[in-house]
Amino acid sequence: MPQSKVTKEFIYGLPKAELHLHLEGTLEPELKLHLAQKNNIDIGQHTIEEVKAAYQFDSLTSFLKVYYPAMNVLQHTEDFCTLALDYLKKAKEHNIKYAELFFDPQAHTSRGVPIEAVINGYYEAAQQAREFGVEANLIMCFLRDMSAESAMETYLAALPYRSKFIGIGLDSDERDNPPQKFAQVFALAKKDGFHITMHCDIDQEGSIEHIRQALMDISVDRLDHGTNIVEDPSLVAYIKEKKIGLTCCPVSNSFVVDDMKGKEILELLHQGIQVTVNSDDPAYFQSYISDDLYSLAEAYELSREDVIQIVKNAFSISWISEEKKNGYLKMVDEYVASFE
């Protein structure tokens, strides 16, 4: 089917799942300023324009230098609930039916916020979202540029709230912080029945070795980003055999390395790898999931079938029951049929 058929209208209306979304990365300038004023936090910015101007970066490291200080405005349970609920309302606008949401407790507990405020606030938002038709679950992530001991302390502190999140992830600055550094806490989390995923960011030093560690040593269920895997056909064959999906984020890629990695995403897609498209930190990249999909489709001339397969992949590799997956996949088929 010709590329002209992949319209913005078609993409926006598709039922979707989002699997790579950092709740802290949904802090839009308007909410940041509102929470700063509410909580009497001096962020050095006094207008929306000033906040927007501060959201400037050209690499993963420079992005993180903007990203973490912005979180100071999040202080109380209701702040975390408000942040997540704002995203989930936008998710509805993009016809996201299901989302698995990353959150970083250490970014908050390290500045004195109780872990229960973080988890309870986010969880409350996920519960409220069901009322307007968006199902969401939480994935607790460790900051890899903090110590393995801190990750273990965070994991143990979170266990009293274990019913409120379904998975464990690893994110933040990958330099000199390989997956193996956190082998002990991930082994415990796996033993405790949590799903496991890890960021293997694009074009990092040691990318392929980190991907190998995540797959072979940690035995992750998914890889976040991970498109450097194309450099090792044996690892590509491994994830195909094991049905391990990749949660790709083309627009954020284009900010941190000036390349969407669309060529790699398409190559993997056409090899039968379950690649997905997600928005990562949409407040900072000003691109929500439908925008990412449309940008990728436009830049790399995706066929309509490519777009549909990417969307179906997300439901297929999500951490929900087969019954729910089949229900959502049926929604996609019905939408596609109705769009003819």
XYZ file of C-alpha atoms in Angstrom:
340
model
C 0.000 0.000 0.000
C 1.505 3.401 -0.858
C 3.133 5.585 1.782
C 0.495 8.292 1.250
C -1.952 6.024 3.069
C 0.047 6.350 6.313
C -1.645 9.543 7.405
C -1.387 11.350 10.692
C -5.102 10.708 11.190
C -4.604 6.953 10.766
C -1.701 6.861 13.222
C -3.370 9.005 15.880
C -6.487 6.833 15.816
C -4.685 3.491 16.098
C -5.166 1.785 19.482
C -1.708 1.698 21.065
C 0.398 0.450 23.944
C 3.302 2.520 25.287
C 6.106 0.569 26.964
C 8.946 3.091 27.227
C 7.763 6.191 29.032
C 9.495 7.881 31.966
C 6.906 9.550 34.162
C 9.478 12.125 35.255
C 9.993 12.836 31.563
C 6.381 13.958 31.174
C 6.911 17.082 33.304
C 5.631 19.742 30.928
C 6.874 23.322 31.509
C 3.428 24.499 32.640
C 3.191 21.850 35.369
C 6.811 22.349 36.416
C 6.184 26.053 36.995
C 2.877 25.369 38.772
C 4.449 22.831 41.165
C 7.432 25.112 41.802
C 5.080 27.887 42.873
C 2.870 25.516 44.880
C 5.818 24.046 46.786
C 7.853 27.270 47.041
C 10.766 25.835 45.069
C 13.122 28.311 43.427
C 13.861 26.809 40.012
C 15.455 29.975 38.643
C 12.665 30.351 36.079
C 9.543 32.458 36.412
C 7.703 32.107 33.105
C 6.691 29.258 30.815
C 9.048 30.652 28.182
C 11.972 30.531 30.611
C 11.193 26.922 31.532
C 10.939 25.949 27.865
C 14.246 27.655 27.143
C 15.886 25.522 29.853
C 14.845 22.303 28.084
C 17.931 22.360 25.838
C 20.368 19.458 25.296
C 22.294 17.658 22.565
C 23.441 14.408 24.215
C 22.338 11.927 26.857
C 24.615 13.532 29.444
C 23.441 17.106 28.769
C 19.828 15.893 28.775
C 20.242 14.316 32.219
C 21.729 17.575 33.552
C 18.435 19.288 32.712
C 16.212 16.332 33.568
C 17.142 15.605 37.185
C 17.110 19.158 38.612
C 13.606 19.656 37.188
C 12.325 16.940 39.520
C 12.890 19.116 42.590
C 9.364 20.467 42.142
C 7.929 17.004 42.927
C 7.556 16.907 46.701
C 4.312 15.251 47.796
C 2.137 12.256 46.960
C -0.358 14.487 45.154
C 2.430 15.985 42.993
C 3.361 12.550 41.664
C -0.300 11.745 41.121
C -0.847 15.003 39.222
C 2.204 14.407 37.018
C 1.184 10.869 36.075
C -2.458 11.790 35.585
C -1.493 14.622 33.215
C 0.411 12.113 31.082
C -2.386 9.540 31.189
C -4.907 12.120 29.988
C -2.607 12.850 27.038
C -2.299 9.103 26.513
C -6.044 8.945 26.012
C -5.794 11.673 23.352
C -3.294 9.456 21.501
C -5.589 6.436 21.881
C -3.161 4.618 24.149
C -5.142 1.759 25.633
C -2.363 0.337 27.767
C 0.877 1.757 29.213
C 3.773 0.503 31.291
C 5.341 3.479 33.009
C 8.909 3.853 34.280
C 9.607 5.760 37.478
C 12.877 6.550 39.289
C 12.450 6.516 43.085
C 16.132 7.257 43.791
C 15.799 10.597 42.013
C 13.336 11.539 44.756
C 14.446 9.617 47.871
C 17.976 11.022 47.390
C 16.520 14.479 48.046
C 14.405 13.430 51.029
C 11.081 12.446 49.459
C 9.672 9.251 51.044
C 9.479 6.312 48.648
C 5.850 5.735 49.571
C 4.932 9.221 48.320
C 6.414 8.375 44.921
C 4.854 4.932 44.539
C 1.475 5.813 46.030
C 1.127 8.971 43.961
C 1.894 7.253 40.684
C -0.255 4.257 41.561
C -3.240 6.438 42.403
C -3.019 8.086 38.995
C -2.930 4.678 37.293
C -6.068 3.674 39.179
C -7.871 6.890 38.230
C -6.921 6.457 34.560
C -8.980 3.274 34.334
C -12.062 5.459 34.745
C -11.368 7.117 31.389
C -10.247 3.998 29.552
C -6.460 3.848 29.936
C -4.948 0.826 31.679
C -1.511 1.407 33.203
C 1.076 -0.460 35.252
C 4.307 0.773 36.844
C 7.939 -0.296 36.339
C 10.374 0.768 39.060
C 13.804 1.677 37.668
C 17.212 1.966 39.295
C 19.563 4.808 38.386
C 22.639 3.053 37.006
C 24.958 5.951 37.831
C 24.213 5.339 41.515
C 25.678 2.389 43.406
C 24.515 -1.207 43.356
C 24.064 -0.872 47.103
C 21.667 2.041 46.598
C 19.687 -0.023 44.084
C 19.380 -2.869 46.587
C 18.329 -0.489 49.370
C 15.698 1.003 47.062
C 14.418 -2.422 46.050
C 14.054 -3.574 49.670
C 12.381 -0.289 50.660
C 9.868 -0.697 47.825
C 8.900 -4.297 48.625
C 6.099 -3.315 51.037
C 4.434 -1.725 47.978
C 5.214 -4.574 45.584
C 1.574 -5.002 44.552
C 1.716 -1.524 42.991
C 4.379 -2.200 40.329
C 4.933 -5.114 37.953
C 8.494 -4.771 36.738
C 12.035 -3.588 37.452
C 14.155 -1.555 35.054
C 17.539 0.158 34.771
C 18.108 3.624 33.283
C 20.162 6.842 33.440
C 23.796 7.362 32.373
C 25.187 4.148 30.899
C 28.848 5.150 30.800
C 30.889 2.810 33.046
C 27.637 1.397 34.456
C 27.129 -1.988 32.767
C 24.191 -4.301 33.521
C 26.497 -6.681 35.396
C 26.975 -4.019 38.077
C 23.382 -4.694 39.175
C 23.309 -8.480 38.744
C 22.536 -9.194 42.399
C 19.466 -6.971 42.739
C 18.055 -8.083 39.379
C 18.524 -11.751 40.300
C 16.546 -11.092 43.480
C 13.819 -9.210 41.603
C 13.518 -12.042 39.078
C 13.307 -14.582 41.919
C 10.557 -12.448 43.474
C 8.529 -12.703 40.265
C 9.034 -9.264 38.721
C 9.384 -8.702 34.990
C 12.814 -7.342 34.041
C 13.940 -4.777 31.479
C 17.039 -2.632 31.014
C 18.047 0.406 29.019
C 20.757 -0.300 26.455
C 21.005 3.198 25.069
C 22.008 3.893 21.498
C 25.649 4.325 20.470
C 27.080 4.113 23.965
C 30.609 2.977 24.732
C 30.410 -0.799 24.995
C 26.852 -0.937 23.615
C 27.067 -4.502 22.305
C 28.709 -5.841 25.462
C 26.010 -4.188 27.567
C 23.312 -5.722 25.377
C 24.997 -9.112 25.729
C 25.132 -8.775 29.519
C 21.476 -7.720 29.704
C 20.397 -10.686 27.587
C 22.745 -13.441 28.698
C 23.762 -12.542 32.247
C 20.677 -10.764 33.553
C 18.117 -12.574 31.325
C 15.925 -9.544 30.698
C 12.409 -9.908 29.321
C 12.805 -6.779 27.152
C 15.461 -4.312 26.000
C 14.851 -0.567 26.114
C 16.308 1.210 23.050
C 18.746 -1.549 22.084
C 18.985 -0.964 18.319
C 22.786 -1.348 18.383
C 22.012 -5.064 18.500
C 22.099 -5.007 14.674
C 25.894 -5.011 15.017
C 25.791 -8.631 16.247
C 23.635 -10.988 14.149
C 23.956 -13.742 16.757
C 22.269 -11.530 19.354
C 19.570 -10.579 16.846
C 18.937 -14.294 16.265
C 18.794 -14.810 20.037
C 16.122 -12.181 20.690
C 14.110 -13.438 17.738
C 14.163 -16.985 19.090
C 13.344 -15.860 22.643
C 10.719 -13.320 21.470
C 12.466 -10.500 23.371
C 11.135 -7.154 22.178
C 12.786 -3.729 21.901
C 11.172 -0.495 23.096
C 12.542 2.080 20.644
C 12.185 5.858 20.846
C 13.011 7.442 17.467
C 12.437 11.116 18.295
C 14.474 11.037 21.511
C 17.205 9.209 19.565
C 17.333 12.115 17.137
C 17.961 14.532 20.014
C 20.777 12.635 21.712
C 22.680 11.362 18.631
C 21.066 13.223 15.701
C 19.711 9.978 14.253
C 16.286 8.369 14.723
C 17.842 4.929 14.173
C 14.978 4.372 11.753
C 17.150 2.278 9.429
C 17.947 -0.091 12.295
C 14.337 -0.171 13.539
C 13.084 -1.084 10.075
C 15.828 -3.660 9.535
C 14.891 -5.367 12.791
C 11.161 -5.105 12.073
C 11.561 -6.782 8.700
C 13.604 -9.568 10.314
C 10.651 -10.344 12.550
C 12.022 -8.713 15.713
C 9.310 -7.250 17.931
C 10.382 -3.617 17.811
C 8.049 -0.954 19.172
C 7.840 2.843 19.052
C 7.471 4.927 22.213
C 7.905 8.518 23.349
C 10.519 8.163 26.161
C 10.455 11.692 27.727
C 7.772 13.501 25.719
C 7.762 16.780 27.656
C 11.417 17.279 26.772
C 11.284 16.068 23.175
C 7.804 17.526 22.525
C 6.726 14.325 20.851
C 4.139 11.906 22.192
C 3.735 8.373 20.862
C 1.619 9.206 17.791
C 4.094 11.964 16.897
C 6.994 9.504 17.145
C 5.223 6.997 14.929
C 4.313 9.630 12.366
C 7.824 11.131 12.349
C 9.323 7.694 11.768
C 6.781 6.846 9.065
C 7.469 10.115 7.253
C 11.258 9.994 7.490
C 11.657 6.340 6.506
C 8.614 5.814 4.288
C 7.048 3.132 6.462
C 4.241 1.178 4.855
C 0.870 0.978 6.515
C 1.648 -2.670 7.317
C 4.897 -1.595 9.035
C 3.022 0.831 11.281
C 0.349 -1.721 12.159
C 2.997 -4.353 12.978
C 4.918 -1.943 15.234
C 1.713 -1.147 17.133
C 0.790 -4.831 17.439
C 4.301 -5.664 18.671
C 3.810 -3.392 21.670
C 0.715 -5.239 22.810
C 2.402 -8.591 22.113
C 5.449 -7.900 24.321
C 3.528 -6.117 27.085
C 3.327 -7.678 30.529
C -0.371 -8.473 30.586
C -2.383 -11.672 30.191
C -2.786 -13.343 26.810
C -6.505 -12.695 27.073
C -5.963 -8.947 27.436
C -3.360 -8.920 24.650
C -5.785 -10.644 22.306
C -8.493 -8.137 23.209
C -6.269 -5.186 22.400
C -4.989 -6.798 19.171
C -8.589 -7.305 18.119
C -9.166 -3.572 18.707
C -6.298 -2.816 16.305
C -7.748 -5.109 13.636
C -11.199 -3.600 14.012
C -9.799 -0.080 13.746
C -7.804 -0.934 10.615
C -10.870 -2.539 9.034
C -13.020 0.482 9.873
C -10.449 2.823 8.320
C -10.642 1.217 4.868
